[in-house]
Amino acid sequence: MNNPEQQGNSRIGKWMMFSALVLGFAMLVAYFNYFLDKEQNPNQSVYSRIDESGNTEVILQRNRYGHYVSNGKINGSGVQFILYTWATDVASPEGGAKNLALKKGPEKRYNTANGMVTAYSTMLDSVSIGPIQVQSVRASINPGLKGNEILLGMSVLKRIEFTQRGDTLILRAP
């Protein structure tokens, strides 16, 4: 028979083993989430440089789904953009607009890939990706957009130069 001291040590050993398994599982989940996030947004740390002409460039890599996703800022607050040349304006889902304290303006109808949608006009003081910043940007709040990503549309992209080569997109400040 086991004495009470051995039973207590056995119980502590089982709890330590269980705790180690839980900790190991949590570390695996965190490790795989990091790679999934990196797969979705390979531009979490925006890479920029000065080209030979002295212009500021931001270099973005395409994600495995074929999109250019990048961290950036709207009015100084961090956001995640999907660069989308088919969007007329910068388009924010309603939840993202609330987080950014954007004010809904007049209703506006947009013809999108999902058909006609009603959105609300708004203005952004600034939009930036790395060191490239654009001021006074037309935008919309689209209640139909899902997720947290903000579509970086032509109201910004027409004001900067961009070139795609293979899986790389180069943005240049004007």
PDB file of C-alpha atoms in Angstrom:
ATOM      1  CA  MET A   1       0.000   0.000   0.000  1.00  0.00           C
ATOM      2  CA  ASN A   2       1.066   3.525  -0.668  1.00  0.00           C
ATOM      3  CA  ASN A   3       1.533   5.818   2.233  1.00  0.00           C
ATOM      4  CA  PRO A   4      -0.142   9.278   2.200  1.00  0.00           C
ATOM      5  CA  GLU A   5       3.137  10.986   1.239  1.00  0.00           C
ATOM      6  CA  GLN A   6       3.518   8.839  -1.895  1.00  0.00           C
ATOM      7  CA  GLN A   7      -0.133   9.464  -2.839  1.00  0.00           C
ATOM      8  CA  GLY A   8       0.403  13.230  -2.527  1.00  0.00           C
ATOM      9  CA  ASN A   9       3.562  13.087  -4.671  1.00  0.00           C
ATOM     10  CA  SER A  10       1.723  10.991  -7.255  1.00  0.00           C
ATOM     11  CA  ARG A  11      -1.109  13.519  -7.379  1.00  0.00           C
ATOM     12  CA  ILE A  12       1.359  16.440  -7.764  1.00  0.00           C
ATOM     13  CA  GLY A  13       3.172  14.552 -10.516  1.00  0.00           C
ATOM     14  CA  LYS A  14      -0.079  13.996 -12.427  1.00  0.00           C
ATOM     15  CA  TRP A  15      -0.983  17.698 -12.161  1.00  0.00           C
ATOM     16  CA  MET A  16       2.479  18.725 -13.326  1.00  0.00           C
ATOM     17  CA  MET A  17       2.217  16.352 -16.303  1.00  0.00           C
ATOM     18  CA  PHE A  18      -1.257  17.684 -17.143  1.00  0.00           C
ATOM     19  CA  SER A  19      -0.039  21.308 -16.834  1.00  0.00           C
ATOM     20  CA  ALA A  20       2.942  20.565 -19.108  1.00  0.00           C
ATOM     21  CA  LEU A  21       0.617  19.069 -21.742  1.00  0.00           C
ATOM     22  CA  VAL A  22      -1.719  22.088 -21.612  1.00  0.00           C
ATOM     23  CA  LEU A  23       1.225  24.502 -21.846  1.00  0.00           C
ATOM     24  CA  GLY A  24       2.712  22.538 -24.751  1.00  0.00           C
ATOM     25  CA  PHE A  25      -0.625  22.560 -26.579  1.00  0.00           C
ATOM     26  CA  ALA A  26      -1.009  26.329 -26.033  1.00  0.00           C
ATOM     27  CA  MET A  27       2.486  26.918 -27.413  1.00  0.00           C
ATOM     28  CA  LEU A  28       1.675  24.849 -30.526  1.00  0.00           C
ATOM     29  CA  VAL A  29      -1.536  26.813 -31.092  1.00  0.00           C
ATOM     30  CA  ALA A  30       0.343  30.124 -30.779  1.00  0.00           C
ATOM     31  CA  TYR A  31       3.076  28.873 -33.129  1.00  0.00           C
ATOM     32  CA  PHE A  32       0.596  27.809 -35.829  1.00  0.00           C
ATOM     33  CA  ASN A  33      -1.493  30.987 -35.434  1.00  0.00           C
ATOM     34  CA  TYR A  34       1.649  33.020 -36.104  1.00  0.00           C
ATOM     35  CA  PHE A  35       2.190  31.180 -39.392  1.00  0.00           C
ATOM     36  CA  LEU A  36      -1.474  31.449 -40.382  1.00  0.00           C
ATOM     37  CA  ASP A  37      -1.387  35.205 -39.725  1.00  0.00           C
ATOM     38  CA  LYS A  38       1.851  35.489 -41.713  1.00  0.00           C
ATOM     39  CA  GLU A  39       0.235  33.536 -44.552  1.00  0.00           C
ATOM     40  CA  GLN A  40      -2.756  35.916 -44.612  1.00  0.00           C
ATOM     41  CA  ASN A  41      -0.674  39.086 -44.174  1.00  0.00           C
ATOM     42  CA  PRO A  42       2.987  38.711 -45.151  1.00  0.00           C
ATOM     43  CA  ASN A  43       3.375  42.497 -44.753  1.00  0.00           C
ATOM     44  CA  GLN A  44       2.786  42.784 -41.022  1.00  0.00           C
ATOM     45  CA  SER A  45       6.051  44.700 -40.765  1.00  0.00           C
ATOM     46  CA  VAL A  46       6.002  47.098 -43.697  1.00  0.00           C
ATOM     47  CA  TYR A  47       9.310  47.210 -45.578  1.00  0.00           C
ATOM     48  CA  SER A  48      10.262  50.583 -47.057  1.00  0.00           C
ATOM     49  CA  ARG A  49      13.312  52.070 -48.735  1.00  0.00           C
ATOM     50  CA  ILE A  50      14.519  55.135 -50.601  1.00  0.00           C
ATOM     51  CA  ASP A  51      15.071  54.443 -54.324  1.00  0.00           C
ATOM     52  CA  GLU A  52      17.941  55.807 -56.442  1.00  0.00           C
ATOM     53  CA  SER A  53      15.895  58.935 -57.269  1.00  0.00           C
ATOM     54  CA  GLY A  54      15.293  59.703 -53.592  1.00  0.00           C
ATOM     55  CA  ASN A  55      11.628  58.592 -53.628  1.00  0.00           C
ATOM     56  CA  THR A  56      10.165  56.632 -50.739  1.00  0.00           C
ATOM     57  CA  GLU A  57       9.020  53.129 -51.691  1.00  0.00           C
ATOM     58  CA  VAL A  58       7.024  50.521 -49.794  1.00  0.00           C
ATOM     59  CA  ILE A  59       7.533  46.932 -50.931  1.00  0.00           C
ATOM     60  CA  LEU A  60       4.614  44.524 -50.401  1.00  0.00           C
ATOM     61  CA  GLN A  61       4.535  40.764 -50.952  1.00  0.00           C
ATOM     62  CA  ARG A  62       1.429  39.019 -52.260  1.00  0.00           C
ATOM     63  CA  ASN A  63      -0.140  36.502 -49.874  1.00  0.00           C
ATOM     64  CA  ARG A  64      -0.739  32.897 -50.865  1.00  0.00           C
ATOM     65  CA  TYR A  65      -4.313  33.764 -51.881  1.00  0.00           C
ATOM     66  CA  GLY A  66      -3.080  36.301 -54.460  1.00  0.00           C
ATOM     67  CA  HIS A  67      -3.935  39.463 -52.500  1.00  0.00           C
ATOM     68  CA  TYR A  68      -1.808  42.312 -51.236  1.00  0.00           C
ATOM     69  CA  VAL A  69      -2.579  42.693 -47.535  1.00  0.00           C
ATOM     70  CA  SER A  70      -0.692  45.140 -45.354  1.00  0.00           C
ATOM     71  CA  ASN A  71      -0.785  46.752 -41.959  1.00  0.00           C
ATOM     72  CA  GLY A  72      -1.266  50.497 -42.066  1.00  0.00           C
ATOM     73  CA  LYS A  73      -2.958  53.376 -40.290  1.00  0.00           C
ATOM     74  CA  ILE A  74      -6.108  55.421 -40.627  1.00  0.00           C
ATOM     75  CA  ASN A  75      -6.088  58.687 -38.675  1.00  0.00           C
ATOM     76  CA  GLY A  76      -3.131  57.304 -36.696  1.00  0.00           C
ATOM     77  CA  SER A  77      -4.859  54.040 -35.651  1.00  0.00           C
ATOM     78  CA  GLY A  78      -3.519  50.668 -36.768  1.00  0.00           C
ATOM     79  CA  VAL A  79      -5.576  48.746 -39.346  1.00  0.00           C
ATOM     80  CA  GLN A  80      -5.144  45.942 -41.853  1.00  0.00           C
ATOM     81  CA  PHE A  81      -5.670  46.835 -45.515  1.00  0.00           C
ATOM     82  CA  ILE A  82      -6.465  44.743 -48.559  1.00  0.00           C
ATOM     83  CA  LEU A  83      -5.299  46.725 -51.585  1.00  0.00           C
ATOM     84  CA  TYR A  84      -8.236  46.599 -53.964  1.00  0.00           C
ATOM     85  CA  THR A  85      -8.140  48.545 -57.221  1.00  0.00           C
ATOM     86  CA  TRP A  86     -11.793  47.800 -57.978  1.00  0.00           C
ATOM     87  CA  ALA A  87     -12.937  49.783 -54.928  1.00  0.00           C
ATOM     88  CA  THR A  88     -13.645  53.431 -55.686  1.00  0.00           C
ATOM     89  CA  ASP A  89     -13.015  54.555 -52.124  1.00  0.00           C
ATOM     90  CA  VAL A  90     -11.394  53.236 -48.993  1.00  0.00           C
ATOM     91  CA  ALA A  91     -14.145  50.962 -47.648  1.00  0.00           C
ATOM     92  CA  SER A  92     -14.457  50.038 -43.979  1.00  0.00           C
ATOM     93  CA  PRO A  93     -16.765  47.478 -42.413  1.00  0.00           C
ATOM     94  CA  GLU A  94     -19.117  49.009 -39.874  1.00  0.00           C
ATOM     95  CA  GLY A  95     -17.284  47.485 -36.886  1.00  0.00           C
ATOM     96  CA  GLY A  96     -13.961  48.887 -38.080  1.00  0.00           C
ATOM     97  CA  ALA A  97     -15.537  52.301 -38.595  1.00  0.00           C
ATOM     98  CA  LYS A  98     -16.794  52.279 -35.000  1.00  0.00           C
ATOM     99  CA  ASN A  99     -13.319  51.361 -33.726  1.00  0.00           C
ATOM    100  CA  LEU A 100     -11.879  54.270 -35.735  1.00  0.00           C
ATOM    101  CA  ALA A 101     -14.664  56.648 -34.568  1.00  0.00           C
ATOM    102  CA  LEU A 102     -15.628  57.434 -38.169  1.00  0.00           C
ATOM    103  CA  LYS A 103     -18.788  59.464 -38.628  1.00  0.00           C
ATOM    104  CA  LYS A 104     -21.452  58.247 -41.044  1.00  0.00           C
ATOM    105  CA  GLY A 105     -22.215  60.764 -43.751  1.00  0.00           C
ATOM    106  CA  PRO A 106     -24.879  60.639 -46.433  1.00  0.00           C
ATOM    107  CA  GLU A 107     -25.988  57.313 -47.903  1.00  0.00           C
ATOM    108  CA  LYS A 108     -24.366  56.366 -51.168  1.00  0.00           C
ATOM    109  CA  ARG A 109     -25.027  53.442 -53.527  1.00  0.00           C
ATOM    110  CA  TYR A 110     -22.102  51.401 -54.849  1.00  0.00           C
ATOM    111  CA  ASN A 111     -22.064  48.756 -57.555  1.00  0.00           C
ATOM    112  CA  THR A 112     -19.809  46.000 -56.181  1.00  0.00           C
ATOM    113  CA  ALA A 113     -18.870  42.448 -57.112  1.00  0.00           C
ATOM    114  CA  ASN A 114     -21.745  41.405 -54.814  1.00  0.00           C
ATOM    115  CA  GLY A 115     -24.253  43.727 -56.503  1.00  0.00           C
ATOM    116  CA  MET A 116     -25.583  47.097 -55.384  1.00  0.00           C
ATOM    117  CA  VAL A 117     -24.890  48.056 -51.772  1.00  0.00           C
ATOM    118  CA  THR A 118     -25.763  51.024 -49.618  1.00  0.00           C
ATOM    119  CA  ALA A 119     -22.860  52.559 -47.729  1.00  0.00           C
ATOM    120  CA  TYR A 120     -22.228  55.831 -45.923  1.00  0.00           C
ATOM    121  CA  SER A 121     -19.764  58.487 -47.045  1.00  0.00           C
ATOM    122  CA  THR A 122     -17.044  59.616 -44.661  1.00  0.00           C
ATOM    123  CA  MET A 123     -13.694  61.409 -44.808  1.00  0.00           C
ATOM    124  CA  LEU A 124     -10.375  60.238 -43.406  1.00  0.00           C
ATOM    125  CA  ASP A 125      -7.789  62.749 -42.222  1.00  0.00           C
ATOM    126  CA  SER A 126      -4.919  60.441 -43.185  1.00  0.00           C
ATOM    127  CA  VAL A 127      -4.159  56.989 -44.549  1.00  0.00           C
ATOM    128  CA  SER A 128      -0.667  55.524 -44.367  1.00  0.00           C
ATOM    129  CA  ILE A 129       1.240  52.391 -45.228  1.00  0.00           C
ATOM    130  CA  GLY A 130       4.690  52.630 -43.708  1.00  0.00           C
ATOM    131  CA  PRO A 131       6.129  56.078 -44.467  1.00  0.00           C
ATOM    132  CA  ILE A 132       3.718  56.777 -47.345  1.00  0.00           C
ATOM    133  CA  GLN A 133       0.861  58.970 -46.165  1.00  0.00           C
ATOM    134  CA  VAL A 134      -2.114  60.472 -48.008  1.00  0.00           C
ATOM    135  CA  GLN A 135      -4.234  63.264 -46.478  1.00  0.00           C
ATOM    136  CA  SER A 136      -7.978  64.019 -46.815  1.00  0.00           C
ATOM    137  CA  VAL A 137      -9.194  60.720 -48.231  1.00  0.00           C
ATOM    138  CA  ARG A 138     -12.713  59.941 -49.382  1.00  0.00           C
ATOM    139  CA  ALA A 139     -14.026  56.739 -47.797  1.00  0.00           C
ATOM    140  CA  SER A 140     -17.173  54.776 -47.101  1.00  0.00           C
ATOM    141  CA  ILE A 141     -18.604  52.745 -44.258  1.00  0.00           C
ATOM    142  CA  ASN A 142     -20.099  49.566 -45.689  1.00  0.00           C
ATOM    143  CA  PRO A 143     -22.344  47.630 -43.265  1.00  0.00           C
ATOM    144  CA  GLY A 144     -22.235  44.628 -45.652  1.00  0.00           C
ATOM    145  CA  LEU A 145     -18.454  44.125 -45.393  1.00  0.00           C
ATOM    146  CA  LYS A 146     -17.470  41.294 -43.091  1.00  0.00           C
ATOM    147  CA  GLY A 147     -14.232  40.891 -41.176  1.00  0.00           C
ATOM    148  CA  ASN A 148     -11.755  43.490 -39.979  1.00  0.00           C
ATOM    149  CA  GLU A 149      -9.848  44.266 -43.188  1.00  0.00           C
ATOM    150  CA  ILE A 150     -10.341  47.630 -44.815  1.00  0.00           C
ATOM    151  CA  LEU A 151     -10.366  47.852 -48.600  1.00  0.00           C
ATOM    152  CA  LEU A 152      -7.724  50.337 -49.719  1.00  0.00           C
ATOM    153  CA  GLY A 153      -9.378  51.614 -52.871  1.00  0.00           C
ATOM    154  CA  MET A 154      -8.611  54.081 -55.604  1.00  0.00           C
ATOM    155  CA  SER A 155      -9.286  57.187 -53.492  1.00  0.00           C
ATOM    156  CA  VAL A 156      -5.778  56.458 -52.102  1.00  0.00           C
ATOM    157  CA  LEU A 157      -4.165  54.380 -54.847  1.00  0.00           C
ATOM    158  CA  LYS A 158      -4.754  57.010 -57.572  1.00  0.00           C
ATOM    159  CA  ARG A 159      -2.680  59.437 -55.486  1.00  0.00           C
ATOM    160  CA  ILE A 160       0.422  57.226 -55.325  1.00  0.00           C
ATOM    161  CA  GLU A 161       2.386  55.330 -57.939  1.00  0.00           C
ATOM    162  CA  PHE A 162       2.282  51.545 -57.826  1.00  0.00           C
ATOM    163  CA  THR A 163       3.981  48.861 -59.892  1.00  0.00           C
ATOM    164  CA  GLN A 164       3.506  45.104 -59.738  1.00  0.00           C
ATOM    165  CA  ARG A 165       6.293  42.688 -60.645  1.00  0.00           C
ATOM    166  CA  GLY A 166       5.619  39.016 -60.032  1.00  0.00           C
ATOM    167  CA  ASP A 167       4.508  38.628 -56.401  1.00  0.00           C
ATOM    168  CA  THR A 168       5.752  42.087 -55.391  1.00  0.00           C
ATOM    169  CA  LEU A 169       3.902  45.401 -55.369  1.00  0.00           C
ATOM    170  CA  ILE A 170       5.951  48.589 -55.090  1.00  0.00           C
ATOM    171  CA  LEU A 171       4.208  51.730 -53.818  1.00  0.00           C
ATOM    172  CA  ARG A 172       5.927  55.096 -54.364  1.00  0.00           C
ATOM    173  CA  ALA A 173       5.168  58.373 -52.677  1.00  0.00           C
ATOM    174  CA  PRO A 174       4.254  61.158 -55.119  1.00  0.00           C
TER     175      PRO A 174
END
